Amino acid sequence: QEFRNDRQIVLAAVTQYGRALEYASVELKNDRDIVLAAVTRYGYGLEYANEELQDDYEIVLTAVTEDGSALKYASSELKNDYEIVLAAV
């Protein structure tokens, strides 16, 4: 439990295994650097990001480039963005 809120441990974990974001604390799921590192390895990890980060162009583009199906977790606005959709297919 204590490791779920340790930024260094969580960053190392998601850098190696993006899906580890699922087990991070809520606070760290809201951390842009943590989420970006996670979706770089596991695009579908966008599911665990907060709404603000699901509306972050760079994070969403990175996620859908890694796994196009992550598009379903993007904000409504970014689901309609040409470049994002193009990267997802």
PDB file of N, CA and C in Angstrom:
ATOM      1  N   GLN A   1       0.828  -1.201   0.000  1.00  0.00           N
ATOM      2  CA  GLN A   1       0.000   0.000   0.000  1.00  0.00           C
ATOM      3  C   GLN A   1       0.865   1.254   0.000  1.00  0.00           C
ATOM      4  N   GLU A   2       1.915   1.272   0.803  1.00  0.00           N
ATOM      5  CA  GLU A   2       2.752   2.461   0.889  1.00  0.00           C
ATOM      6  C   GLU A   2       3.483   2.745  -0.426  1.00  0.00           C
ATOM      7  N   PHE A   3       3.769   1.711  -1.191  1.00  0.00           N
ATOM      8  CA  PHE A   3       4.478   1.889  -2.457  1.00  0.00           C
ATOM      9  C   PHE A   3       3.592   2.525  -3.525  1.00  0.00           C
ATOM     10  N   ARG A   4       2.283   2.392  -3.385  1.00  0.00           N
ATOM     11  CA  ARG A   4       1.344   2.928  -4.372  1.00  0.00           C
ATOM     12  C   ARG A   4       1.402   4.448  -4.466  1.00  0.00           C
ATOM     13  N   ASN A   5       1.942   5.078  -3.411  1.00  0.00           N
ATOM     14  CA  ASN A   5       2.010   6.538  -3.379  1.00  0.00           C
ATOM     15  C   ASN A   5       3.456   7.036  -3.443  1.00  0.00           C
ATOM     16  N   ASP A   6       4.400   6.141  -3.678  1.00  0.00           N
ATOM     17  CA  ASP A   6       5.811   6.520  -3.786  1.00  0.00           C
ATOM     18  C   ASP A   6       6.104   6.845  -5.251  1.00  0.00           C
ATOM     19  N   ARG A   7       6.307   8.120  -5.529  1.00  0.00           N
ATOM     20  CA  ARG A   7       6.448   8.575  -6.914  1.00  0.00           C
ATOM     21  C   ARG A   7       7.589   7.875  -7.646  1.00  0.00           C
ATOM     22  N   GLN A   8       8.728   7.736  -7.009  1.00  0.00           N
ATOM     23  CA  GLN A   8       9.884   7.118  -7.669  1.00  0.00           C
ATOM     24  C   GLN A   8       9.626   5.644  -7.989  1.00  0.00           C
ATOM     25  N   ILE A   9       9.026   4.943  -7.063  1.00  0.00           N
ATOM     26  CA  ILE A   9       8.747   3.522  -7.284  1.00  0.00           C
ATOM     27  C   ILE A   9       7.704   3.356  -8.388  1.00  0.00           C
ATOM     28  N   VAL A  10       6.651   4.145  -8.326  1.00  0.00           N
ATOM     29  CA  VAL A  10       5.597   4.036  -9.335  1.00  0.00           C
ATOM     30  C   VAL A  10       6.134   4.431 -10.714  1.00  0.00           C
ATOM     31  N   LEU A  11       6.928   5.477 -10.796  1.00  0.00           N
ATOM     32  CA  LEU A  11       7.500   5.884 -12.082  1.00  0.00           C
ATOM     33  C   LEU A  11       8.380   4.772 -12.659  1.00  0.00           C
ATOM     34  N   ALA A  12       9.191   4.162 -11.815  1.00  0.00           N
ATOM     35  CA  ALA A  12      10.034   3.051 -12.275  1.00  0.00           C
ATOM     36  C   ALA A  12       9.168   1.888 -12.744  1.00  0.00           C
ATOM     37  N   ALA A  13       8.104   1.603 -12.009  1.00  0.00           N
ATOM     38  CA  ALA A  13       7.220   0.487 -12.358  1.00  0.00           C
ATOM     39  C   ALA A  13       6.511   0.724 -13.694  1.00  0.00           C
ATOM     40  N   VAL A  14       5.919   1.896 -13.874  1.00  0.00           N
ATOM     41  CA  VAL A  14       5.174   2.148 -15.118  1.00  0.00           C
ATOM     42  C   VAL A  14       6.097   2.307 -16.322  1.00  0.00           C
ATOM     43  N   THR A  15       7.334   2.700 -16.077  1.00  0.00           N
ATOM     44  CA  THR A  15       8.305   2.795 -17.163  1.00  0.00           C
ATOM     45  C   THR A  15       8.624   1.403 -17.704  1.00  0.00           C
ATOM     46  N   GLN A  16       8.659   0.427 -16.815  1.00  0.00           N
ATOM     47  CA  GLN A  16       8.925  -0.954 -17.218  1.00  0.00           C
ATOM     48  C   GLN A  16       7.665  -1.679 -17.671  1.00  0.00           C
ATOM     49  N   TYR A  17       6.572  -1.416 -16.976  1.00  0.00           N
ATOM     50  CA  TYR A  17       5.323  -2.138 -17.198  1.00  0.00           C
ATOM     51  C   TYR A  17       4.176  -1.145 -17.035  1.00  0.00           C
ATOM     52  N   GLY A  18       3.756  -0.558 -18.153  1.00  0.00           N
ATOM     53  CA  GLY A  18       2.766   0.514 -18.124  1.00  0.00           C
ATOM     54  C   GLY A  18       1.494   0.190 -17.384  1.00  0.00           C
ATOM     55  N   ARG A  19       1.104  -1.074 -17.410  1.00  0.00           N
ATOM     56  CA  ARG A  19      -0.144  -1.450 -16.749  1.00  0.00           C
ATOM     57  C   ARG A  19      -0.085  -1.275 -15.228  1.00  0.00           C
ATOM     58  N   ALA A  20       1.101  -1.121 -14.687  1.00  0.00           N
ATOM     59  CA  ALA A  20       1.251  -0.894 -13.251  1.00  0.00           C
ATOM     60  C   ALA A  20       0.526   0.375 -12.806  1.00  0.00           C
ATOM     61  N   LEU A  21       0.189   1.249 -13.745  1.00  0.00           N
ATOM     62  CA  LEU A  21      -0.548   2.467 -13.402  1.00  0.00           C
ATOM     63  C   LEU A  21      -1.856   2.138 -12.690  1.00  0.00           C
ATOM     64  N   GLU A  22      -2.440   1.027 -13.025  1.00  0.00           N
ATOM     65  CA  GLU A  22      -3.695   0.603 -12.403  1.00  0.00           C
ATOM     66  C   GLU A  22      -3.568   0.546 -10.881  1.00  0.00           C
ATOM     67  N   TYR A  23      -2.388   0.236 -10.382  1.00  0.00           N
ATOM     68  CA  TYR A  23      -2.185   0.031  -8.945  1.00  0.00           C
ATOM     69  C   TYR A  23      -1.626   1.253  -8.231  1.00  0.00           C
ATOM     70  N   ALA A  24      -1.372   2.314  -8.961  1.00  0.00           N
ATOM     71  CA  ALA A  24      -0.862   3.542  -8.353  1.00  0.00           C
ATOM     72  C   ALA A  24      -1.958   4.228  -7.542  1.00  0.00           C
ATOM     73  N   SER A  25      -1.544   5.073  -6.625  1.00  0.00           N
ATOM     74  CA  SER A  25      -2.511   5.843  -5.843  1.00  0.00           C
ATOM     75  C   SER A  25      -3.261   6.806  -6.764  1.00  0.00           C
ATOM     76  N   VAL A  26      -4.405   7.280  -6.309  1.00  0.00           N
ATOM     77  CA  VAL A  26      -5.186   8.246  -7.082  1.00  0.00           C
ATOM     78  C   VAL A  26      -4.335   9.476  -7.373  1.00  0.00           C
ATOM     79  N   GLU A  27      -3.580   9.900  -6.390  1.00  0.00           N
ATOM     80  CA  GLU A  27      -2.733  11.081  -6.564  1.00  0.00           C
ATOM     81  C   GLU A  27      -1.751  10.880  -7.722  1.00  0.00           C
ATOM     82  N   LEU A  28      -1.130   9.722  -7.805  1.00  0.00           N
ATOM     83  CA  LEU A  28      -0.152   9.487  -8.859  1.00  0.00           C
ATOM     84  C   LEU A  28      -0.801   9.194 -10.208  1.00  0.00           C
ATOM     85  N   LYS A  29      -2.044   8.743 -10.203  1.00  0.00           N
ATOM     86  CA  LYS A  29      -2.772   8.587 -11.463  1.00  0.00           C
ATOM     87  C   LYS A  29      -3.111   9.956 -12.060  1.00  0.00           C
ATOM     88  N   ASN A  30      -2.957  11.004 -11.252  1.00  0.00           N
ATOM     89  CA  ASN A  30      -3.191  12.371 -11.699  1.00  0.00           C
ATOM     90  C   ASN A  30      -1.881  13.079 -12.057  1.00  0.00           C
ATOM     91  N   ASP A  31      -0.774  12.368 -11.943  1.00  0.00           N
ATOM     92  CA  ASP A  31       0.550  12.932 -12.207  1.00  0.00           C
ATOM     93  C   ASP A  31       0.864  12.769 -13.697  1.00  0.00           C
ATOM     94  N   ARG A  32       1.021  13.883 -14.380  1.00  0.00           N
ATOM     95  CA  ARG A  32       1.209  13.854 -15.834  1.00  0.00           C
ATOM     96  C   ARG A  32       2.408  13.008 -16.256  1.00  0.00           C
ATOM     97  N   ASP A  33       3.536  13.157 -15.575  1.00  0.00           N
ATOM     98  CA  ASP A  33       4.739  12.405 -15.940  1.00  0.00           C
ATOM     99  C   ASP A  33       4.545  10.903 -15.761  1.00  0.00           C
ATOM    100  N   ILE A  34       3.868  10.524 -14.694  1.00  0.00           N
ATOM    101  CA  ILE A  34       3.603   9.102 -14.429  1.00  0.00           C
ATOM    102  C   ILE A  34       2.709   8.535 -15.533  1.00  0.00           C
ATOM    103  N   VAL A  35       1.636   9.246 -15.829  1.00  0.00           N
ATOM    104  CA  VAL A  35       0.686   8.757 -16.838  1.00  0.00           C
ATOM    105  C   VAL A  35       1.343   8.705 -18.213  1.00  0.00           C
ATOM    106  N   LEU A  36       2.121   9.713 -18.561  1.00  0.00           N
ATOM    107  CA  LEU A  36       2.799   9.710 -19.857  1.00  0.00           C
ATOM    108  C   LEU A  36       3.757   8.527 -19.970  1.00  0.00           C
ATOM    109  N   ALA A  37       4.494   8.247 -18.923  1.00  0.00           N
ATOM    110  CA  ALA A  37       5.403   7.092 -18.933  1.00  0.00           C
ATOM    111  C   ALA A  37       4.621   5.795 -19.092  1.00  0.00           C
ATOM    112  N   ALA A  38       3.482   5.707 -18.429  1.00  0.00           N
ATOM    113  CA  ALA A  38       2.670   4.484 -18.494  1.00  0.00           C
ATOM    114  C   ALA A  38       2.093   4.263 -19.883  1.00  0.00           C
ATOM    115  N   VAL A  39       1.491   5.287 -20.474  1.00  0.00           N
ATOM    116  CA  VAL A  39       0.843   5.100 -21.779  1.00  0.00           C
ATOM    117  C   VAL A  39       1.855   4.936 -22.909  1.00  0.00           C
ATOM    118  N   THR A  40       3.081   5.308 -22.667  1.00  0.00           N
ATOM    119  CA  THR A  40       4.134   5.066 -23.649  1.00  0.00           C
ATOM    120  C   THR A  40       4.349   3.559 -23.826  1.00  0.00           C
ATOM    121  N   ARG A  41       4.214   2.811 -22.739  1.00  0.00           N
ATOM    122  CA  ARG A  41       4.400   1.360 -22.758  1.00  0.00           C
ATOM    123  C   ARG A  41       3.079   0.602 -22.900  1.00  0.00           C
ATOM    124  N   TYR A  42       2.009   1.214 -22.420  1.00  0.00           N
ATOM    125  CA  TYR A  42       0.700   0.549 -22.363  1.00  0.00           C
ATOM    126  C   TYR A  42      -0.371   1.599 -22.621  1.00  0.00           C
ATOM    127  N   GLY A  43      -0.674   1.813 -23.893  1.00  0.00           N
ATOM    128  CA  GLY A  43      -1.612   2.864 -24.270  1.00  0.00           C
ATOM    129  C   GLY A  43      -2.955   2.763 -23.587  1.00  0.00           C
ATOM    130  N   TYR A  44      -3.400   1.538 -23.371  1.00  0.00           N
ATOM    131  CA  TYR A  44      -4.701   1.319 -22.747  1.00  0.00           C
ATOM    132  C   TYR A  44      -4.731   1.824 -21.302  1.00  0.00           C
ATOM    133  N   GLY A  45      -3.557   2.120 -20.761  1.00  0.00           N
ATOM    134  CA  GLY A  45      -3.477   2.680 -19.417  1.00  0.00           C
ATOM    135  C   GLY A  45      -4.159   4.033 -19.300  1.00  0.00           C
ATOM    136  N   LEU A  46      -4.500   4.628 -20.436  1.00  0.00           N
ATOM    137  CA  LEU A  46      -5.241   5.888 -20.419  1.00  0.00           C
ATOM    138  C   LEU A  46      -6.524   5.745 -19.606  1.00  0.00           C
ATOM    139  N   GLU A  47      -7.021   4.543 -19.531  1.00  0.00           N
ATOM    140  CA  GLU A  47      -8.217   4.250 -18.738  1.00  0.00           C
ATOM    141  C   GLU A  47      -8.060   4.695 -17.289  1.00  0.00           C
ATOM    142  N   TYR A  48      -6.855   4.622 -16.757  1.00  0.00           N
ATOM    143  CA  TYR A  48      -6.624   4.906 -15.334  1.00  0.00           C
ATOM    144  C   TYR A  48      -6.263   6.356 -15.058  1.00  0.00           C
ATOM    145  N   ALA A  49      -6.108   7.150 -16.096  1.00  0.00           N
ATOM    146  CA  ALA A  49      -5.784   8.569 -15.926  1.00  0.00           C
ATOM    147  C   ALA A  49      -7.050   9.351 -15.567  1.00  0.00           C
ATOM    148  N   ASN A  50      -6.862  10.487 -14.920  1.00  0.00           N
ATOM    149  CA  ASN A  50      -8.027  11.318 -14.603  1.00  0.00           C
ATOM    150  C   ASN A  50      -8.541  12.004 -15.864  1.00  0.00           C
ATOM    151  N   GLU A  51      -9.700  12.618 -15.768  1.00  0.00           N
ATOM    152  CA  GLU A  51     -10.338  13.244 -16.939  1.00  0.00           C
ATOM    153  C   GLU A  51      -9.476  14.332 -17.558  1.00  0.00           C
ATOM    154  N   GLU A  52      -8.801  15.088 -16.727  1.00  0.00           N
ATOM    155  CA  GLU A  52      -7.952  16.160 -17.245  1.00  0.00           C
ATOM    156  C   GLU A  52      -6.850  15.585 -18.134  1.00  0.00           C
ATOM    157  N   LEU A  53      -6.251  14.490 -17.724  1.00  0.00           N
ATOM    158  CA  LEU A  53      -5.184  13.883 -18.506  1.00  0.00           C
ATOM    159  C   LEU A  53      -5.728  13.119 -19.707  1.00  0.00           C
ATOM    160  N   GLN A  54      -6.979  12.704 -19.633  1.00  0.00           N
ATOM    161  CA  GLN A  54      -7.607  12.079 -20.796  1.00  0.00           C
ATOM    162  C   GLN A  54      -7.943  13.130 -21.860  1.00  0.00           C
ATOM    163  N   ASP A  55      -7.768  14.390 -21.512  1.00  0.00           N
ATOM    164  CA  ASP A  55      -7.977  15.500 -22.428  1.00  0.00           C
ATOM    165  C   ASP A  55      -6.650  16.175 -22.784  1.00  0.00           C
ATOM    166  N   ASP A  56      -5.547  15.562 -22.397  1.00  0.00           N
ATOM    167  CA  ASP A  56      -4.215  16.092 -22.673  1.00  0.00           C
ATOM    168  C   ASP A  56      -3.760  15.543 -24.029  1.00  0.00           C
ATOM    169  N   TYR A  57      -3.555  16.432 -24.979  1.00  0.00           N
ATOM    170  CA  TYR A  57      -3.261  16.025 -26.355  1.00  0.00           C
ATOM    171  C   TYR A  57      -2.056  15.075 -26.439  1.00  0.00           C
ATOM    172  N   GLU A  58      -0.966  15.439 -25.799  1.00  0.00           N
ATOM    173  CA  GLU A  58       0.256  14.619 -25.890  1.00  0.00           C
ATOM    174  C   GLU A  58       0.051  13.235 -25.278  1.00  0.00           C
ATOM    175  N   ILE A  59      -0.613  13.183 -24.132  1.00  0.00           N
ATOM    176  CA  ILE A  59      -0.848  11.899 -23.483  1.00  0.00           C
ATOM    177  C   ILE A  59      -1.743  11.025 -24.342  1.00  0.00           C
ATOM    178  N   VAL A  60      -2.821  11.586 -24.846  1.00  0.00           N
ATOM    179  CA  VAL A  60      -3.756  10.799 -25.661  1.00  0.00           C
ATOM    180  C   VAL A  60      -3.093  10.355 -26.964  1.00  0.00           C
ATOM    181  N   LEU A  61      -2.355  11.240 -27.602  1.00  0.00           N
ATOM    182  CA  LEU A  61      -1.664  10.866 -28.837  1.00  0.00           C
ATOM    183  C   LEU A  61      -0.674   9.733 -28.583  1.00  0.00           C
ATOM    184  N   THR A  62       0.054   9.815 -27.500  1.00  0.00           N
ATOM    185  CA  THR A  62       1.000   8.757 -27.145  1.00  0.00           C
ATOM    186  C   THR A  62       0.266   7.447 -26.896  1.00  0.00           C
ATOM    187  N   ALA A  63      -0.838   7.519 -26.169  1.00  0.00           N
ATOM    188  CA  ALA A  63      -1.605   6.316 -25.838  1.00  0.00           C
ATOM    189  C   ALA A  63      -2.168   5.645 -27.088  1.00  0.00           C
ATOM    190  N   VAL A  64      -2.794   6.415 -27.961  1.00  0.00           N
ATOM    191  CA  VAL A  64      -3.427   5.808 -29.140  1.00  0.00           C
ATOM    192  C   VAL A  64      -2.401   5.366 -30.175  1.00  0.00           C
ATOM    193  N   THR A  65      -1.235   5.971 -30.159  1.00  0.00           N
ATOM    194  CA  THR A  65      -0.162   5.511 -31.036  1.00  0.00           C
ATOM    195  C   THR A  65       0.312   4.133 -30.584  1.00  0.00           C
ATOM    196  N   GLU A  66       0.361   3.942 -29.280  1.00  0.00           N
ATOM    197  CA  GLU A  66       0.787   2.647 -28.739  1.00  0.00           C
ATOM    198  C   GLU A  66      -0.321   1.601 -28.879  1.00  0.00           C
ATOM    199  N   ASP A  67      -1.565   2.013 -28.659  1.00  0.00           N
ATOM    200  CA  ASP A  67      -2.713   1.090 -28.735  1.00  0.00           C
ATOM    201  C   ASP A  67      -3.932   1.893 -29.165  1.00  0.00           C
ATOM    202  N   GLY A  68      -4.327   1.728 -30.406  1.00  0.00           N
ATOM    203  CA  GLY A  68      -5.433   2.502 -30.960  1.00  0.00           C
ATOM    204  C   GLY A  68      -6.727   2.385 -30.191  1.00  0.00           C
ATOM    205  N   SER A  69      -6.945   1.254 -29.523  1.00  0.00           N
ATOM    206  CA  SER A  69      -8.196   1.077 -28.777  1.00  0.00           C
ATOM    207  C   SER A  69      -8.270   1.975 -27.545  1.00  0.00           C
ATOM    208  N   ALA A  70      -7.163   2.599 -27.175  1.00  0.00           N
ATOM    209  CA  ALA A  70      -7.164   3.539 -26.048  1.00  0.00           C
ATOM    210  C   ALA A  70      -8.007   4.777 -26.364  1.00  0.00           C
ATOM    211  N   LEU A  71      -8.344   4.963 -27.632  1.00  0.00           N
ATOM    212  CA  LEU A  71      -9.151   6.118 -28.037  1.00  0.00           C
ATOM    213  C   LEU A  71     -10.447   6.204 -27.247  1.00  0.00           C
ATOM    214  N   LYS A  72     -10.987   5.075 -26.853  1.00  0.00           N
ATOM    215  CA  LYS A  72     -12.263   5.111 -26.129  1.00  0.00           C
ATOM    216  C   LYS A  72     -12.154   5.793 -24.771  1.00  0.00           C
ATOM    217  N   TYR A  73     -10.940   5.971 -24.257  1.00  0.00           N
ATOM    218  CA  TYR A  73     -10.760   6.644 -22.966  1.00  0.00           C
ATOM    219  C   TYR A  73     -10.366   8.114 -23.114  1.00  0.00           C
ATOM    220  N   ALA A  74     -10.238   8.576 -24.343  1.00  0.00           N
ATOM    221  CA  ALA A  74      -9.916   9.981 -24.583  1.00  0.00           C
ATOM    222  C   ALA A  74     -11.148  10.849 -24.337  1.00  0.00           C
ATOM    223  N   SER A  75     -10.915  12.113 -24.098  1.00  0.00           N
ATOM    224  CA  SER A  75     -12.030  13.045 -23.932  1.00  0.00           C
ATOM    225  C   SER A  75     -12.832  13.117 -25.229  1.00  0.00           C
ATOM    226  N   SER A  76     -14.060  13.573 -25.123  1.00  0.00           N
ATOM    227  CA  SER A  76     -14.914  13.704 -26.307  1.00  0.00           C
ATOM    228  C   SER A  76     -14.270  14.593 -27.359  1.00  0.00           C
ATOM    229  N   GLU A  77     -13.663  15.666 -26.898  1.00  0.00           N
ATOM    230  CA  GLU A  77     -13.016  16.597 -27.830  1.00  0.00           C
ATOM    231  C   GLU A  77     -11.897  15.900 -28.598  1.00  0.00           C
ATOM    232  N   LEU A  78     -11.060  15.151 -27.907  1.00  0.00           N
ATOM    233  CA  LEU A  78      -9.932  14.509 -28.580  1.00  0.00           C
ATOM    234  C   LEU A  78     -10.358  13.298 -29.407  1.00  0.00           C
ATOM    235  N   LYS A  79     -11.488  12.704 -29.072  1.00  0.00           N
ATOM    236  CA  LYS A  79     -12.008  11.609 -29.907  1.00  0.00           C
ATOM    237  C   LYS A  79     -12.388  12.114 -31.292  1.00  0.00           C
ATOM    238  N   ASN A  80     -12.601  13.419 -31.405  1.00  0.00           N
ATOM    239  CA  ASN A  80     -12.973  14.028 -32.676  1.00  0.00           C
ATOM    240  C   ASN A  80     -11.814  14.762 -33.347  1.00  0.00           C
ATOM    241  N   ASP A  81     -10.627  14.643 -32.787  1.00  0.00           N
ATOM    242  CA  ASP A  81      -9.456  15.298 -33.348  1.00  0.00           C
ATOM    243  C   ASP A  81      -8.877  14.430 -34.469  1.00  0.00           C
ATOM    244  N   TYR A  82      -8.693  15.022 -35.627  1.00  0.00           N
ATOM    245  CA  TYR A  82      -8.236  14.287 -36.809  1.00  0.00           C
ATOM    246  C   TYR A  82      -6.922  13.550 -36.567  1.00  0.00           C
ATOM    247  N   GLU A  83      -5.931  14.246 -36.023  1.00  0.00           N
ATOM    248  CA  GLU A  83      -4.611  13.642 -35.819  1.00  0.00           C
ATOM    249  C   GLU A  83      -4.668  12.486 -34.819  1.00  0.00           C
ATOM    250  N   ILE A  84      -5.460  12.664 -33.768  1.00  0.00           N
ATOM    251  CA  ILE A  84      -5.617  11.604 -32.768  1.00  0.00           C
ATOM    252  C   ILE A  84      -6.259  10.369 -33.395  1.00  0.00           C
ATOM    253  N   VAL A  85      -7.332  10.579 -34.115  1.00  0.00           N
ATOM    254  CA  VAL A  85      -8.031   9.445 -34.749  1.00  0.00           C
ATOM    255  C   VAL A  85      -7.129   8.774 -35.783  1.00  0.00           C
ATOM    256  N   LEU A  86      -6.401   9.551 -36.544  1.00  0.00           N
ATOM    257  CA  LEU A  86      -5.495   9.003 -37.533  1.00  0.00           C
ATOM    258  C   LEU A  86      -4.414   8.137 -36.873  1.00  0.00           C
ATOM    259  N   ALA A  87      -3.905   8.581 -35.746  1.00  0.00           N
ATOM    260  CA  ALA A  87      -2.882   7.805 -35.020  1.00  0.00           C
ATOM    261  C   ALA A  87      -3.466   6.517 -34.445  1.00  0.00           C
ATOM    262  N   ALA A  88      -4.758   6.538 -34.156  1.00  0.00           N
ATOM    263  CA  ALA A  88      -5.395   5.372 -33.539  1.00  0.00           C
ATOM    264  C   ALA A  88      -5.666   4.243 -34.528  1.00  0.00           C
ATOM    265  N   VAL A  89      -5.740   4.574 -35.804  1.00  0.00           N
ATOM    266  CA  VAL A  89      -6.065   3.525 -36.787  1.00  0.00           C
ATOM    267  C   VAL A  89      -4.839   2.936 -37.451  1.00  0.00           C
TER     268      VAL A  89
END
